[in-house]
Amino acid sequence: MYQQLTVDKIGSSTAPCRLSHELEITSYIVAEEGYCLVVRALEEKTTYNQLECTDGTFQTIRRGDLIVGALGERQALKGYSGRIPRRIQVGDVLHILNMGGILGQCTSDHPDLGPALRVEVLGAVVVDVDGQKRHARVQDHALEPVFSLTHSAPLVMVSGTSMNTGKTFAAAQIIRYLSEHGLRVAAGKLTGAALLRDARLMEENGAIASVTFIDAGVVSSTNKEMAPLAKGLIAHLNTFAPDVIVVELGDGFIGYYGVDELLLDKELQRFTRAHVVAATDLAGAWAADQLFRTRYHAQITVITGPVTDNAVGKRYIQHAMGIPALNARQDAEALGQLIARSVRTAVRPLPHYHSGNGVAVAVS
């Protein structure tokens, strides 16, 4: 009934399960999000051909590789989109939908990436739990959702008009500045599709702790009620006694990943002290301003991203829209200072959490 084998690569989408390369599989497969499968790569590609593994490395997928990934869906504007089939059997062909190793049936390719890489299903991963065999699934290791966030360190929300607008880089630069100036900064990525690279970058830049939606048992935040899960992640970060929490919202405001829901949430708005928005062009920046004013009833603190790569975009945003425009690569110091000023009055001891020493001096 069970088969033992040694796998070549373990996708980061399975990270909460802490799987080893020596594992057992069963032919009984549950076709639901978060369940871990072993698959065999049926081909090689020259583009989008790497897998982020649980050890943080990115490895090229070779034909014949035995790979562990987690079932999930994806609805990416600039990547593959796919879903979980209703029924999965050994021998079925699925696709790798992202670099985290999300497994599903691709429903829409992307012209820049070519067809999604095909894999053959070998079986579902099983683990020993108290002497009993159980399917390995991400949800079994998830943080509990929180339906009412009563207190929190100040939040800095980093969102964008779409994927690949520089949100993660901007968040990392903000974390670096605040950390270097004496603040305890926690960080998280609250929406998107499974990939640990962004959270690791946040820690490399000084975050004392980091989480992603995977820690909430979510392989992809597509079509889910994300607010309770996001609040659970924020509540967990608060246990590290941060002075400020920087959170990135993957994908864009408009889309399937739940960003709009989080920006609308009144409790999250209550604790948010700064909104950093990344945009690729002026139309996106203008639309973001309108959206924040009319739908979220919030003010954008600063616009960053490719739209601020030169003086043309910065000048329009600042003069015509009246919003600070700072490029995270060129103006990292100024960006950090602006965010520090935004959270300075909010950085103070909160119920059950403790602020760092000398905070007011550190961010002045």
mmCIF file of C-alpha atoms in Angstrom:
data_model
loop_
_atom_site.group_PDB
_atom_site.id
_atom_site.type_symbol
_atom_site.label_atom_id
_atom_site.label_comp_id
_atom_site.label_asym_id
_atom_site.label_seq_id
_atom_site.Cartn_x
_atom_site.Cartn_y
_atom_site.Cartn_z
ATOM 1 C CA MET A 1 0.000 0.000 0.000
ATOM 2 C CA TYR A 2 2.883 2.355 0.750
ATOM 3 C CA GLN A 3 5.999 2.887 -1.348
ATOM 4 C CA GLN A 4 9.290 4.286 -0.107
ATOM 5 C CA LEU A 5 11.388 6.461 -2.386
ATOM 6 C CA THR A 6 14.003 9.198 -2.460
ATOM 7 C CA VAL A 7 13.044 12.479 -4.114
ATOM 8 C CA ASP A 8 15.375 14.929 -5.823
ATOM 9 C CA LYS A 9 13.695 18.246 -4.975
ATOM 10 C CA ILE A 10 11.166 19.465 -2.412
ATOM 11 C CA GLY A 11 9.202 22.560 -3.441
ATOM 12 C CA SER A 12 8.879 25.415 -0.968
ATOM 13 C CA SER A 13 5.092 25.207 -1.251
ATOM 14 C CA THR A 14 5.361 22.199 1.075
ATOM 15 C CA ALA A 15 7.622 23.953 3.613
ATOM 16 C CA PRO A 16 5.308 23.792 6.663
ATOM 17 C CA CYS A 17 5.310 19.978 6.406
ATOM 18 C CA ARG A 18 9.114 19.799 6.891
ATOM 19 C CA LEU A 19 9.482 16.811 4.585
ATOM 20 C CA SER A 20 12.721 14.910 4.059
ATOM 21 C CA HIS A 21 14.047 13.483 0.808
ATOM 22 C CA GLU A 22 13.358 9.968 2.081
ATOM 23 C CA LEU A 23 9.601 9.528 2.270
ATOM 24 C CA GLU A 24 6.599 7.313 1.687
ATOM 25 C CA ILE A 25 3.769 7.682 -0.796
ATOM 26 C CA THR A 26 0.362 6.155 -1.303
ATOM 27 C CA SER A 27 -1.761 5.734 -4.420
ATOM 28 C CA TYR A 28 -4.768 7.173 -2.565
ATOM 29 C CA ILE A 29 -4.788 10.865 -3.498
ATOM 30 C CA VAL A 30 -6.980 13.618 -2.073
ATOM 31 C CA ALA A 31 -7.484 16.269 -4.756
ATOM 32 C CA GLU A 32 -7.585 19.294 -2.485
ATOM 33 C CA GLU A 33 -5.389 22.303 -1.812
ATOM 34 C CA GLY A 34 -2.382 21.766 0.413
ATOM 35 C CA TYR A 35 -1.979 18.009 -0.050
ATOM 36 C CA CYS A 36 1.589 17.072 -0.988
ATOM 37 C CA LEU A 37 2.278 14.891 -4.021
ATOM 38 C CA VAL A 38 5.363 13.307 -5.524
ATOM 39 C CA VAL A 39 5.609 13.852 -9.275
ATOM 40 C CA ARG A 40 8.123 13.036 -12.012
ATOM 41 C CA ALA A 41 9.221 15.774 -14.415
ATOM 42 C CA LEU A 42 8.329 14.747 -17.966
ATOM 43 C CA GLU A 43 10.403 17.400 -19.714
ATOM 44 C CA GLU A 44 12.886 20.247 -19.420
ATOM 45 C CA LYS A 45 12.426 23.914 -20.254
ATOM 46 C CA THR A 46 14.723 26.828 -21.005
ATOM 47 C CA THR A 47 12.454 29.418 -19.380
ATOM 48 C CA TYR A 48 10.654 29.350 -16.025
ATOM 49 C CA ASN A 49 12.411 26.079 -15.304
ATOM 50 C CA GLN A 50 13.519 26.500 -11.690
ATOM 51 C CA LEU A 51 12.065 25.315 -8.408
ATOM 52 C CA GLU A 52 12.458 27.097 -5.095
ATOM 53 C CA CYS A 53 13.292 24.330 -2.653
ATOM 54 C CA THR A 54 12.650 24.253 1.077
ATOM 55 C CA ASP A 55 16.324 24.959 1.783
ATOM 56 C CA GLY A 56 16.034 28.314 0.015
ATOM 57 C CA THR A 57 17.938 27.336 -3.138
ATOM 58 C CA PHE A 58 16.577 27.624 -6.672
ATOM 59 C CA GLN A 59 17.305 24.487 -8.666
ATOM 60 C CA THR A 60 16.803 23.753 -12.353
ATOM 61 C CA ILE A 61 14.237 21.048 -13.031
ATOM 62 C CA ARG A 62 15.598 18.168 -15.113
ATOM 63 C CA ARG A 63 13.610 15.548 -16.959
ATOM 64 C CA GLY A 64 13.075 12.565 -14.652
ATOM 65 C CA ASP A 65 13.468 14.537 -11.426
ATOM 66 C CA LEU A 66 11.271 13.348 -8.574
ATOM 67 C CA ILE A 67 9.694 16.450 -7.064
ATOM 68 C CA VAL A 68 7.441 17.091 -4.089
ATOM 69 C CA GLY A 69 4.902 19.885 -4.495
ATOM 70 C CA ALA A 70 1.608 20.966 -2.975
ATOM 71 C CA LEU A 71 -1.713 21.006 -4.793
ATOM 72 C CA GLY A 72 -3.064 24.497 -5.357
ATOM 73 C CA GLU A 73 -4.592 26.887 -7.823
ATOM 74 C CA ARG A 74 -3.137 30.020 -9.336
ATOM 75 C CA GLN A 75 -4.654 33.019 -11.114
ATOM 76 C CA ALA A 76 -1.641 35.043 -12.225
ATOM 77 C CA LEU A 77 -1.840 37.921 -14.682
ATOM 78 C CA LYS A 78 1.850 37.570 -15.576
ATOM 79 C CA GLY A 79 2.276 33.850 -15.051
ATOM 80 C CA TYR A 80 0.465 30.539 -15.308
ATOM 81 C CA SER A 81 -3.110 30.088 -14.170
ATOM 82 C CA GLY A 82 -4.464 26.721 -13.144
ATOM 83 C CA ARG A 83 -6.779 24.748 -10.902
ATOM 84 C CA ILE A 84 -6.931 21.482 -8.984
ATOM 85 C CA PRO A 85 -8.703 18.701 -10.941
ATOM 86 C CA ARG A 86 -11.691 17.151 -9.164
ATOM 87 C CA ARG A 87 -10.000 13.754 -9.230
ATOM 88 C CA ILE A 88 -6.324 12.822 -9.396
ATOM 89 C CA GLN A 89 -4.884 9.344 -9.919
ATOM 90 C CA VAL A 90 -1.390 7.904 -10.155
ATOM 91 C CA GLY A 91 -0.193 8.384 -13.723
ATOM 92 C CA ASP A 92 -2.153 11.578 -14.347
ATOM 93 C CA VAL A 93 -0.321 14.519 -15.894
ATOM 94 C CA LEU A 94 -0.347 17.812 -14.010
ATOM 95 C CA HIS A 95 1.694 21.013 -14.328
ATOM 96 C CA ILE A 96 4.039 22.996 -12.115
ATOM 97 C CA LEU A 97 2.261 26.344 -11.860
ATOM 98 C CA ASN A 98 4.941 28.418 -10.115
ATOM 99 C CA MET A 99 8.494 28.286 -8.796
ATOM 100 C CA GLY A 100 7.266 27.231 -5.360
ATOM 101 C CA GLY A 101 6.128 23.937 -6.825
ATOM 102 C CA ILE A 102 2.374 24.462 -6.829
ATOM 103 C CA LEU A 103 0.820 21.503 -8.649
ATOM 104 C CA GLY A 104 -2.363 21.724 -10.689
ATOM 105 C CA GLN A 105 -3.855 21.623 -14.145
ATOM 106 C CA CYS A 106 -2.737 24.638 -16.165
ATOM 107 C CA THR A 107 -5.694 26.423 -17.738
ATOM 108 C CA SER A 108 -3.829 29.384 -19.227
ATOM 109 C CA ASP A 109 -0.200 29.680 -20.327
ATOM 110 C CA HIS A 110 1.769 32.904 -20.624
ATOM 111 C CA PRO A 111 3.465 33.787 -23.938
ATOM 112 C CA ASP A 112 6.700 34.904 -22.256
ATOM 113 C CA LEU A 113 7.050 31.663 -20.290
ATOM 114 C CA GLY A 114 5.982 28.998 -22.780
ATOM 115 C CA PRO A 115 3.800 26.023 -21.820
ATOM 116 C CA ALA A 116 3.786 24.995 -18.161
ATOM 117 C CA LEU A 117 6.132 22.127 -17.311
ATOM 118 C CA ARG A 118 4.366 18.757 -17.317
ATOM 119 C CA VAL A 119 4.763 16.236 -14.488
ATOM 120 C CA GLU A 120 3.469 12.704 -13.894
ATOM 121 C CA VAL A 121 1.752 11.942 -10.583
ATOM 122 C CA LEU A 122 3.438 9.137 -8.619
ATOM 123 C CA GLY A 123 1.460 9.356 -5.381
ATOM 124 C CA ALA A 124 0.546 11.324 -2.273
ATOM 125 C CA VAL A 125 3.046 11.838 0.528
ATOM 126 C CA VAL A 126 2.228 10.170 3.850
ATOM 127 C CA VAL A 127 3.786 10.904 7.238
ATOM 128 C CA ASP A 128 3.706 9.214 10.636
ATOM 129 C CA VAL A 129 1.598 11.052 13.220
ATOM 130 C CA ASP A 130 1.431 9.359 16.613
ATOM 131 C CA GLY A 131 2.108 5.999 14.993
ATOM 132 C CA GLN A 132 -0.514 6.429 12.275
ATOM 133 C CA LYS A 133 -0.067 7.164 8.586
ATOM 134 C CA ARG A 134 -1.610 10.438 7.438
ATOM 135 C CA HIS A 135 -1.470 12.456 4.245
ATOM 136 C CA ALA A 136 1.002 15.304 4.405
ATOM 137 C CA ARG A 137 -0.797 18.608 3.934
ATOM 138 C CA VAL A 138 0.104 22.212 4.569
ATOM 139 C CA GLN A 139 -3.022 23.012 6.611
ATOM 140 C CA ASP A 140 -2.015 20.632 9.411
ATOM 141 C CA HIS A 141 0.743 23.053 10.406
ATOM 142 C CA ALA A 142 -1.159 26.326 10.050
ATOM 143 C CA LEU A 143 -1.468 29.227 12.456
ATOM 144 C CA GLU A 144 -5.000 29.765 13.719
ATOM 145 C CA PRO A 145 -7.123 32.468 12.047
ATOM 146 C CA VAL A 146 -8.069 35.538 14.077
ATOM 147 C CA PHE A 147 -11.484 37.066 13.500
ATOM 148 C CA SER A 148 -11.006 40.171 15.622
ATOM 149 C CA LEU A 149 -7.643 41.910 15.862
ATOM 150 C CA THR A 150 -7.934 43.976 19.028
ATOM 151 C CA HIS A 151 -4.398 45.342 19.160
ATOM 152 C CA SER A 152 -1.262 45.409 17.043
ATOM 153 C CA ALA A 153 1.981 47.216 16.444
ATOM 154 C CA PRO A 154 1.635 49.838 13.674
ATOM 155 C CA LEU A 155 1.309 48.372 10.183
ATOM 156 C CA VAL A 156 3.029 49.519 6.994
ATOM 157 C CA MET A 157 1.115 48.117 4.008
ATOM 158 C CA VAL A 158 2.990 47.655 0.733
ATOM 159 C CA SER A 159 0.666 47.003 -2.203
ATOM 160 C CA GLY A 160 0.780 47.486 -5.951
ATOM 161 C CA THR A 161 -1.080 47.763 -9.209
ATOM 162 C CA SER A 162 -0.003 44.276 -10.349
ATOM 163 C CA MET A 163 2.668 41.615 -10.038
ATOM 164 C CA ASN A 164 6.296 42.589 -10.615
ATOM 165 C CA THR A 165 5.992 46.236 -9.604
ATOM 166 C CA GLY A 166 8.797 46.195 -7.024
ATOM 167 C CA LYS A 167 6.689 45.684 -3.895
ATOM 168 C CA THR A 168 9.051 43.210 -2.238
ATOM 169 C CA PHE A 169 12.139 45.309 -2.928
ATOM 170 C CA ALA A 170 10.457 48.395 -1.504
ATOM 171 C CA ALA A 171 9.366 46.480 1.590
ATOM 172 C CA ALA A 172 12.893 45.180 2.086
ATOM 173 C CA GLN A 173 14.390 48.662 1.818
ATOM 174 C CA ILE A 174 11.920 50.007 4.360
ATOM 175 C CA ILE A 175 12.688 47.137 6.727
ATOM 176 C CA ARG A 176 16.412 47.744 6.365
ATOM 177 C CA TYR A 177 16.123 51.452 7.138
ATOM 178 C CA LEU A 178 13.830 51.033 10.140
ATOM 179 C CA SER A 179 15.971 48.204 11.533
ATOM 180 C CA GLU A 180 19.181 50.161 11.133
ATOM 181 C CA HIS A 181 17.568 53.050 12.995
ATOM 182 C CA GLY A 182 16.712 51.072 16.078
ATOM 183 C CA LEU A 183 13.255 49.646 15.465
ATOM 184 C CA ARG A 184 12.229 46.028 15.911
ATOM 185 C CA VAL A 185 10.576 45.221 12.585
ATOM 186 C CA ALA A 186 8.479 42.158 11.869
ATOM 187 C CA ALA A 187 7.339 41.400 8.338
ATOM 188 C CA GLY A 188 4.955 39.291 6.325
ATOM 189 C CA LYS A 189 3.501 38.568 2.924
ATOM 190 C CA LEU A 190 -0.262 38.233 3.247
ATOM 191 C CA THR A 191 -1.428 37.287 -0.267
ATOM 192 C CA GLY A 192 -0.051 35.592 -3.367
ATOM 193 C CA ALA A 193 1.018 32.117 -4.501
ATOM 194 C CA ALA A 194 3.414 29.931 -2.488
ATOM 195 C CA LEU A 195 7.015 31.163 -2.572
ATOM 196 C CA LEU A 196 9.302 31.801 0.402
ATOM 197 C CA ARG A 197 11.836 34.030 -1.348
ATOM 198 C CA ASP A 198 10.131 37.279 -0.360
ATOM 199 C CA ALA A 199 9.934 36.435 3.348
ATOM 200 C CA ARG A 200 13.582 35.381 3.335
ATOM 201 C CA LEU A 201 14.548 38.697 1.740
ATOM 202 C CA MET A 202 12.695 40.526 4.495
ATOM 203 C CA GLU A 203 14.659 38.671 7.162
ATOM 204 C CA GLU A 204 17.929 39.270 5.334
ATOM 205 C CA ASN A 205 17.188 42.988 5.540
ATOM 206 C CA GLY A 206 16.622 42.978 9.277
ATOM 207 C CA ALA A 207 13.159 41.619 10.074
ATOM 208 C CA ILE A 208 13.168 39.912 13.483
ATOM 209 C CA ALA A 209 10.454 37.530 12.272
ATOM 210 C CA SER A 210 8.606 36.878 9.020
ATOM 211 C CA VAL A 211 5.541 34.944 7.906
ATOM 212 C CA THR A 212 3.674 34.310 4.683
ATOM 213 C CA PHE A 213 0.180 33.109 3.878
ATOM 214 C CA ILE A 214 1.668 29.589 3.650
ATOM 215 C CA ASP A 215 1.993 29.747 7.450
ATOM 216 C CA ALA A 216 -1.785 30.224 7.528
ATOM 217 C CA GLY A 217 -2.248 26.992 5.562
ATOM 218 C CA VAL A 218 -2.809 28.705 2.224
ATOM 219 C CA VAL A 219 -0.945 27.553 -0.898
ATOM 220 C CA SER A 220 -2.513 30.358 -2.933
ATOM 221 C CA SER A 221 -4.717 33.160 -1.619
ATOM 222 C CA THR A 222 -6.963 32.939 -4.680
ATOM 223 C CA ASN A 223 -10.696 33.154 -3.965
ATOM 224 C CA LYS A 224 -10.399 32.844 -0.193
ATOM 225 C CA GLU A 225 -11.601 34.900 2.740
ATOM 226 C CA MET A 226 -8.178 36.252 3.632
ATOM 227 C CA ALA A 227 -8.906 38.742 6.425
ATOM 228 C CA PRO A 228 -9.077 36.197 9.315
ATOM 229 C CA LEU A 229 -5.977 34.439 8.008
ATOM 230 C CA ALA A 230 -4.071 37.714 7.601
ATOM 231 C CA LYS A 231 -5.065 38.803 11.111
ATOM 232 C CA GLY A 232 -3.842 35.463 12.438
ATOM 233 C CA LEU A 233 -0.459 36.096 10.829
ATOM 234 C CA ILE A 234 -0.305 39.645 12.213
ATOM 235 C CA ALA A 235 -1.289 38.419 15.691
ATOM 236 C CA HIS A 236 1.554 35.887 15.486
ATOM 237 C CA LEU A 237 4.050 38.569 14.458
ATOM 238 C CA ASN A 238 2.971 40.663 17.433
ATOM 239 C CA THR A 239 4.178 37.931 19.797
ATOM 240 C CA PHE A 240 7.727 38.953 18.832
ATOM 241 C CA ALA A 241 7.140 42.410 20.365
ATOM 242 C CA PRO A 242 7.840 44.453 17.209
ATOM 243 C CA ASP A 243 7.745 48.239 17.052
ATOM 244 C CA VAL A 244 6.326 48.082 13.530
ATOM 245 C CA ILE A 245 5.111 45.404 11.129
ATOM 246 C CA VAL A 246 5.736 45.721 7.380
ATOM 247 C CA VAL A 247 3.353 43.612 5.289
ATOM 248 C CA GLU A 248 3.358 43.053 1.546
ATOM 249 C CA LEU A 249 0.181 42.270 -0.363
ATOM 250 C CA GLY A 250 1.064 40.071 -3.329
ATOM 251 C CA ASP A 251 -0.403 40.683 -6.796
ATOM 252 C CA GLY A 252 -2.477 43.855 -7.347
ATOM 253 C CA PHE A 253 -5.530 45.573 -5.871
ATOM 254 C CA ILE A 254 -7.685 44.293 -8.731
ATOM 255 C CA GLY A 255 -7.527 40.522 -9.069
ATOM 256 C CA TYR A 256 -8.241 37.186 -7.447
ATOM 257 C CA TYR A 257 -5.727 37.078 -4.599
ATOM 258 C CA GLY A 258 -7.668 38.905 -1.878
ATOM 259 C CA VAL A 259 -5.780 42.221 -1.755
ATOM 260 C CA ASP A 260 -8.954 44.273 -2.125
ATOM 261 C CA GLU A 261 -10.533 42.501 0.848
ATOM 262 C CA LEU A 262 -7.593 43.305 3.129
ATOM 263 C CA LEU A 263 -7.448 46.957 2.093
ATOM 264 C CA LEU A 264 -11.171 47.275 2.798
ATOM 265 C CA ASP A 265 -10.977 45.689 6.251
ATOM 266 C CA LYS A 266 -11.710 48.302 8.933
ATOM 267 C CA GLU A 267 -9.659 46.607 11.661
ATOM 268 C CA LEU A 268 -6.579 46.449 9.461
ATOM 269 C CA GLN A 269 -7.145 50.070 8.425
ATOM 270 C CA ARG A 270 -7.227 51.035 12.098
ATOM 271 C CA PHE A 271 -3.686 49.799 12.684
ATOM 272 C CA THR A 272 -2.215 50.896 9.333
ATOM 273 C CA ARG A 273 -0.004 53.987 9.555
ATOM 274 C CA ALA A 274 1.429 54.021 6.028
ATOM 275 C CA HIS A 275 0.377 52.837 2.569
ATOM 276 C CA VAL A 276 3.234 52.272 0.126
ATOM 277 C CA VAL A 277 1.976 51.703 -3.424
ATOM 278 C CA ALA A 278 4.114 50.352 -6.276
ATOM 279 C CA ALA A 279 3.077 51.133 -9.854
ATOM 280 C CA THR A 280 4.542 50.536 -13.295
ATOM 281 C CA ASP A 281 3.136 53.610 -15.081
ATOM 282 C CA LEU A 282 1.261 56.855 -14.536
ATOM 283 C CA ALA A 283 -2.105 55.386 -15.458
ATOM 284 C CA GLY A 284 -1.648 52.794 -12.736
ATOM 285 C CA ALA A 285 -0.533 55.407 -10.223
ATOM 286 C CA TRP A 286 -3.531 57.612 -11.031
ATOM 287 C CA ALA A 287 -5.941 54.664 -10.775
ATOM 288 C CA ALA A 288 -4.402 53.647 -7.436
ATOM 289 C CA ASP A 289 -4.971 57.151 -6.066
ATOM 290 C CA GLN A 290 -8.611 57.087 -7.148
ATOM 291 C CA LEU A 291 -9.118 53.626 -5.692
ATOM 292 C CA PHE A 292 -7.624 54.548 -2.331
ATOM 293 C CA ARG A 293 -9.659 57.745 -2.132
ATOM 294 C CA THR A 294 -13.047 56.399 -3.180
ATOM 295 C CA ARG A 295 -13.013 52.711 -2.192
ATOM 296 C CA TYR A 296 -10.564 52.328 0.688
ATOM 297 C CA HIS A 297 -10.985 55.851 2.088
ATOM 298 C CA ALA A 298 -7.277 55.957 2.817
ATOM 299 C CA GLN A 299 -4.408 58.167 1.773
ATOM 300 C CA ILE A 300 -1.414 56.826 -0.112
ATOM 301 C CA THR A 301 1.737 57.707 1.823
ATOM 302 C CA VAL A 302 4.155 57.278 -1.092
ATOM 303 C CA ILE A 303 4.221 55.847 -4.613
ATOM 304 C CA THR A 304 7.226 53.808 -5.722
ATOM 305 C CA GLY A 305 8.042 51.234 -8.405
ATOM 306 C CA PRO A 306 9.013 51.573 -12.100
ATOM 307 C CA VAL A 307 6.803 54.664 -12.498
ATOM 308 C CA THR A 308 9.385 56.512 -10.360
ATOM 309 C CA ASP A 309 12.432 55.330 -12.322
ATOM 310 C CA ASN A 310 13.050 58.836 -13.646
ATOM 311 C CA ALA A 311 12.052 62.434 -12.984
ATOM 312 C CA VAL A 312 9.103 62.420 -15.407
ATOM 313 C CA GLY A 313 6.992 60.037 -13.353
ATOM 314 C CA LYS A 314 8.059 61.511 -10.026
ATOM 315 C CA ARG A 315 7.241 65.042 -11.129
ATOM 316 C CA TYR A 316 3.741 64.169 -12.320
ATOM 317 C CA ILE A 317 2.885 62.175 -9.193
ATOM 318 C CA GLN A 318 4.139 64.896 -6.876
ATOM 319 C CA HIS A 319 2.851 67.960 -8.745
ATOM 320 C CA ALA A 320 -0.350 66.725 -10.386
ATOM 321 C CA MET A 321 -1.437 64.173 -7.784
ATOM 322 C CA GLY A 322 0.101 65.666 -4.652
ATOM 323 C CA ILE A 323 1.618 62.365 -3.461
ATOM 324 C CA PRO A 324 5.295 61.808 -2.568
ATOM 325 C CA ALA A 325 7.090 59.730 -5.215
ATOM 326 C CA LEU A 326 10.274 57.917 -4.209
ATOM 327 C CA ASN A 327 12.157 55.186 -6.032
ATOM 328 C CA ALA A 328 13.118 52.324 -3.720
ATOM 329 C CA ARG A 329 16.452 51.858 -5.512
ATOM 330 C CA GLN A 330 17.460 55.471 -5.990
ATOM 331 C CA ASP A 331 15.818 57.053 -2.932
ATOM 332 C CA ALA A 332 15.980 54.289 -0.324
ATOM 333 C CA GLU A 333 17.105 56.640 2.450
ATOM 334 C CA ALA A 334 14.341 59.147 1.776
ATOM 335 C CA LEU A 335 11.767 56.356 1.517
ATOM 336 C CA GLY A 336 12.832 54.973 4.878
ATOM 337 C CA GLN A 337 12.723 58.403 6.486
ATOM 338 C CA LEU A 338 9.213 59.054 5.192
ATOM 339 C CA ILE A 339 7.905 55.773 6.570
ATOM 340 C CA ALA A 340 9.694 56.354 9.877
ATOM 341 C CA ARG A 341 7.937 59.694 10.221
ATOM 342 C CA SER A 342 4.610 58.028 9.431
ATOM 343 C CA VAL A 343 4.931 55.437 12.197
ATOM 344 C CA ARG A 344 6.832 57.539 14.754
ATOM 345 C CA THR A 345 3.812 58.763 16.731
ATOM 346 C CA ALA A 346 2.309 55.291 16.647
ATOM 347 C CA VAL A 347 5.399 53.501 17.969
ATOM 348 C CA ARG A 348 4.635 53.223 21.639
ATOM 349 C CA PRO A 349 3.902 50.389 24.090
ATOM 350 C CA LEU A 350 0.610 48.667 23.254
ATOM 351 C CA PRO A 351 -1.405 46.213 25.372
ATOM 352 C CA HIS A 352 0.549 42.954 25.777
ATOM 353 C CA TYR A 353 3.353 44.142 23.473
ATOM 354 C CA HIS A 354 6.459 46.124 24.260
ATOM 355 C CA SER A 355 8.243 48.726 22.212
ATOM 356 C CA GLY A 356 12.016 48.873 21.834
ATOM 357 C CA ASN A 357 14.160 51.312 23.789
ATOM 358 C CA GLY A 358 14.762 54.835 22.545
ATOM 359 C CA VAL A 359 12.375 54.543 19.630
ATOM 360 C CA ALA A 360 11.504 58.219 19.399
ATOM 361 C CA VAL A 361 15.170 59.105 19.020
ATOM 362 C CA ALA A 362 15.822 56.280 16.571
ATOM 363 C CA VAL A 363 13.307 57.431 13.964
ATOM 364 C CA SER A 364 13.679 61.158 14.352
#
